[in-house]
Amino acid sequence: MSAEPRINDRIRVPEVRLVGPSGEQVGIVPLAKALELAQEYDLDLVEVAATARPPVCKLMDYGKFKYESAMKAREARKNQAHTVIKEMKLRPKIDPHDYDTKKGHVVRFLKQGDKVKITIMFRGREQSRPELGFRLLQRLADDVQELGFVESNPKQDGRNMIMVLGPHKKKTEAMAEARQAQADRKAERQRDTAAEESAEEPAEA
């Protein structure tokens, strides 16, 4: 089935409940009269409620309506927040520098409003020491608790141990904050440029 409404001569009913261009209720009129009014106003007759009895039709510029609807849908998609699950892999005996680097990535992901799947990879004899992985995951969760929470507790999955951290901040909030920070940085750069140009202007004799 097509999602497109029927318009003008594609409407096949004897009468319609007509709505005027400004949303005013005209009432139930014969289809021929509704089409005549559409021509007078140089507008389209658009069926907006096909299941009503009689169907509800409105006088409008259908091309403009379609364009505006497409723009609204595009804007909504643009602002839609897609929660992404990022993954970070660690070894049970990770050295402090590597741990700090990995933790930095986790912090960045959580600040962006994304979930983070932490995977501890065990090799060889390390598999007999699952408590090492558990302690490491617990430490990481404690280190980032201001930004995220444990959404899925540590669990063994074959040779790996997995935990999922969820962000306290919603994705939409993170996106809005990032846009605001970008706008602030741009404004600051413009102020700096203006100040530099002002300082370079020669003083009048």
PDB file of N, CA, C and O in Angstrom, residues 88-109 118 136 139-140 142-144 147:
ATOM      1  N   MET A  88      35.821  -2.068  24.611  1.00  0.00           N
ATOM      2  CA  MET A  88      37.187  -1.858  25.082  1.00  0.00           C
ATOM      3  C   MET A  88      37.703  -3.188  25.622  1.00  0.00           C
ATOM      4  O   MET A  88      37.051  -3.827  26.445  1.00  0.00           O
ATOM      5  N   LYS A  89      38.866  -3.612  25.112  1.00  0.00           N
ATOM      6  CA  LYS A  89      39.447  -4.899  25.526  1.00  0.00           C
ATOM      7  C   LYS A  89      40.662  -4.670  26.421  1.00  0.00           C
ATOM      8  O   LYS A  89      41.503  -3.829  26.119  1.00  0.00           O
ATOM      9  N   LEU A  90      40.716  -5.423  27.517  1.00  0.00           N
ATOM     10  CA  LEU A  90      41.836  -5.317  28.449  1.00  0.00           C
ATOM     11  C   LEU A  90      42.375  -6.702  28.773  1.00  0.00           C
ATOM     12  O   LEU A  90      41.675  -7.701  28.624  1.00  0.00           O
ATOM     13  N   ARG A  91      43.623  -6.744  29.227  1.00  0.00           N
ATOM     14  CA  ARG A  91      44.224  -7.988  29.720  1.00  0.00           C
ATOM     15  C   ARG A  91      44.208  -7.948  31.246  1.00  0.00           C
ATOM     16  O   ARG A  91      44.319  -6.867  31.839  1.00  0.00           O
ATOM     17  N   PRO A  92      44.098  -9.102  31.910  1.00  0.00           N
ATOM     18  CA  PRO A  92      44.038  -9.106  33.384  1.00  0.00           C
ATOM     19  C   PRO A  92      45.257  -8.427  34.025  1.00  0.00           C
ATOM     20  O   PRO A  92      45.124  -7.714  35.010  1.00  0.00           O
ATOM     21  N   LYS A  93      46.449  -8.629  33.449  1.00  0.00           N
ATOM     22  CA  LYS A  93      47.677  -8.060  34.021  1.00  0.00           C
ATOM     23  C   LYS A  93      48.123  -6.843  33.205  1.00  0.00           C
ATOM     24  O   LYS A  93      49.250  -6.777  32.751  1.00  0.00           O
ATOM     25  N   ILE A  94      47.219  -5.898  33.052  1.00  0.00           N
ATOM     26  CA  ILE A  94      47.505  -4.703  32.261  1.00  0.00           C
ATOM     27  C   ILE A  94      48.430  -3.773  33.041  1.00  0.00           C
ATOM     28  O   ILE A  94      48.312  -3.650  34.262  1.00  0.00           O
ATOM     29  N   ASP A  95      49.368  -3.126  32.341  1.00  0.00           N
ATOM     30  CA  ASP A  95      50.273  -2.226  33.075  1.00  0.00           C
ATOM     31  C   ASP A  95      49.579  -0.878  33.302  1.00  0.00           C
ATOM     32  O   ASP A  95      48.638  -0.521  32.593  1.00  0.00           O
ATOM     33  N   PRO A  96      50.017  -0.104  34.308  1.00  0.00           N
ATOM     34  CA  PRO A  96      49.329   1.138  34.700  1.00  0.00           C
ATOM     35  C   PRO A  96      49.127   2.122  33.553  1.00  0.00           C
ATOM     36  O   PRO A  96      48.056   2.737  33.439  1.00  0.00           O
ATOM     37  N   HIS A  97      50.140   2.284  32.695  1.00  0.00           N
ATOM     38  CA  HIS A  97      50.024   3.243  31.598  1.00  0.00           C
ATOM     39  C   HIS A  97      48.914   2.826  30.622  1.00  0.00           C
ATOM     40  O   HIS A  97      48.094   3.649  30.198  1.00  0.00           O
ATOM     41  N   ASP A  98      48.907   1.534  30.265  1.00  0.00           N
ATOM     42  CA  ASP A  98      47.863   1.033  29.353  1.00  0.00           C
ATOM     43  C   ASP A  98      46.478   1.188  29.988  1.00  0.00           C
ATOM     44  O   ASP A  98      45.502   1.517  29.306  1.00  0.00           O
ATOM     45  N   TYR A  99      46.417   0.913  31.293  1.00  0.00           N
ATOM     46  CA  TYR A  99      45.129   1.018  31.990  1.00  0.00           C
ATOM     47  C   TYR A  99      44.612   2.455  31.911  1.00  0.00           C
ATOM     48  O   TYR A  99      43.435   2.684  31.603  1.00  0.00           O
ATOM     49  N   ASP A 100      45.486   3.422  32.158  1.00  0.00           N
ATOM     50  CA  ASP A 100      45.078   4.828  32.115  1.00  0.00           C
ATOM     51  C   ASP A 100      44.601   5.223  30.720  1.00  0.00           C
ATOM     52  O   ASP A 100      43.637   5.975  30.554  1.00  0.00           O
ATOM     53  N   THR A 101      45.293   4.706  29.688  1.00  0.00           N
ATOM     54  CA  THR A 101      44.909   5.005  28.301  1.00  0.00           C
ATOM     55  C   THR A 101      43.518   4.452  27.999  1.00  0.00           C
ATOM     56  O   THR A 101      42.660   5.140  27.443  1.00  0.00           O
ATOM     57  N   LYS A 102      43.313   3.171  28.379  1.00  0.00           N
ATOM     58  CA  LYS A 102      42.016   2.518  28.120  1.00  0.00           C
ATOM     59  C   LYS A 102      40.906   3.206  28.914  1.00  0.00           C
ATOM     60  O   LYS A 102      39.801   3.420  28.401  1.00  0.00           O
ATOM     61  N   LYS A 103      41.215   3.564  30.163  1.00  0.00           N
ATOM     62  CA  LYS A 103      40.214   4.244  30.997  1.00  0.00           C
ATOM     63  C   LYS A 103      39.830   5.578  30.353  1.00  0.00           C
ATOM     64  O   LYS A 103      38.666   5.970  30.358  1.00  0.00           O
ATOM     65  N   GLY A 104      40.812   6.275  29.773  1.00  0.00           N
ATOM     66  CA  GLY A 104      40.545   7.549  29.094  1.00  0.00           C
ATOM     67  C   GLY A 104      39.555   7.380  27.958  1.00  0.00           C
ATOM     68  O   GLY A 104      38.664   8.222  27.758  1.00  0.00           O
ATOM     69  N   HIS A 105      39.692   6.284  27.209  1.00  0.00           N
ATOM     70  CA  HIS A 105      38.748   6.001  26.113  1.00  0.00           C
ATOM     71  C   HIS A 105      37.343   5.754  26.671  1.00  0.00           C
ATOM     72  O   HIS A 105      36.346   6.244  26.125  1.00  0.00           O
ATOM     73  N   VAL A 106      37.271   4.979  27.762  1.00  0.00           N
ATOM     74  CA  VAL A 106      35.975   4.668  28.374  1.00  0.00           C
ATOM     75  C   VAL A 106      35.301   5.958  28.848  1.00  0.00           C
ATOM     76  O   VAL A 106      34.107   6.169  28.631  1.00  0.00           O
ATOM     77  N   VAL A 107      36.090   6.834  29.476  1.00  0.00           N
ATOM     78  CA  VAL A 107      35.572   8.130  29.942  1.00  0.00           C
ATOM     79  C   VAL A 107      34.998   8.920  28.767  1.00  0.00           C
ATOM     80  O   VAL A 107      33.893   9.482  28.839  1.00  0.00           O
ATOM     81  N   ARG A 108      35.738   8.959  27.659  1.00  0.00           N
ATOM     82  CA  ARG A 108      35.291   9.717  26.470  1.00  0.00           C
ATOM     83  C   ARG A 108      33.978   9.147  25.921  1.00  0.00           C
ATOM     84  O   ARG A 108      33.056   9.895  25.589  1.00  0.00           O
ATOM     85  N   PHE A 109      33.896   7.798  25.847  1.00  0.00           N
ATOM     86  CA  PHE A 109      32.681   7.160  25.329  1.00  0.00           C
ATOM     87  C   PHE A 109      31.471   7.491  26.212  1.00  0.00           C
ATOM     88  O   PHE A 109      30.393   7.817  25.719  1.00  0.00           O
ATOM     89  N   ILE A 118      33.068  -3.760  28.229  1.00  0.00           N
ATOM     90  CA  ILE A 118      34.453  -4.010  28.640  1.00  0.00           C
ATOM     91  C   ILE A 118      34.701  -5.521  28.592  1.00  0.00           C
ATOM     92  O   ILE A 118      33.962  -6.292  29.203  1.00  0.00           O
ATOM     93  N   LEU A 136      39.683  -6.120  38.231  1.00  0.00           N
ATOM     94  CA  LEU A 136      40.007  -5.069  37.270  1.00  0.00           C
ATOM     95  C   LEU A 136      38.735  -4.361  36.791  1.00  0.00           C
ATOM     96  O   LEU A 136      38.690  -3.134  36.692  1.00  0.00           O
ATOM     97  N   ARG A 139      37.454  -2.179  39.557  1.00  0.00           N
ATOM     98  CA  ARG A 139      38.273  -0.967  39.676  1.00  0.00           C
ATOM     99  C   ARG A 139      37.877   0.062  38.609  1.00  0.00           C
ATOM    100  O   ARG A 139      37.735   1.250  38.897  1.00  0.00           O
ATOM    101  N   LEU A 140      37.694  -0.417  37.371  1.00  0.00           N
ATOM    102  CA  LEU A 140      37.327   0.485  36.281  1.00  0.00           C
ATOM    103  C   LEU A 140      35.951   1.117  36.533  1.00  0.00           C
ATOM    104  O   LEU A 140      35.760   2.314  36.341  1.00  0.00           O
ATOM    105  N   ASP A 142      34.563   1.652  39.386  1.00  0.00           N
ATOM    106  CA  ASP A 142      34.701   2.639  40.462  1.00  0.00           C
ATOM    107  C   ASP A 142      35.332   3.930  39.933  1.00  0.00           C
ATOM    108  O   ASP A 142      34.941   5.033  40.328  1.00  0.00           O
ATOM    109  N   ASP A 143      36.316   3.784  39.038  1.00  0.00           N
ATOM    110  CA  ASP A 143      37.037   4.952  38.515  1.00  0.00           C
ATOM    111  C   ASP A 143      36.154   5.853  37.651  1.00  0.00           C
ATOM    112  O   ASP A 143      36.448   7.046  37.502  1.00  0.00           O
ATOM    113  N   VAL A 144      35.131   5.279  37.032  1.00  0.00           N
ATOM    114  CA  VAL A 144      34.282   6.086  36.122  1.00  0.00           C
ATOM    115  C   VAL A 144      32.855   6.235  36.648  1.00  0.00           C
ATOM    116  O   VAL A 144      31.954   6.596  35.892  1.00  0.00           O
ATOM    117  N   LEU A 147      30.544   9.104  35.731  1.00  0.00           N
ATOM    118  CA  LEU A 147      30.063   9.217  34.349  1.00  0.00           C
ATOM    119  C   LEU A 147      29.157   8.063  33.931  1.00  0.00           C
ATOM    120  O   LEU A 147      28.348   8.211  33.020  1.00  0.00           O
TER     121      LEU A 147
END
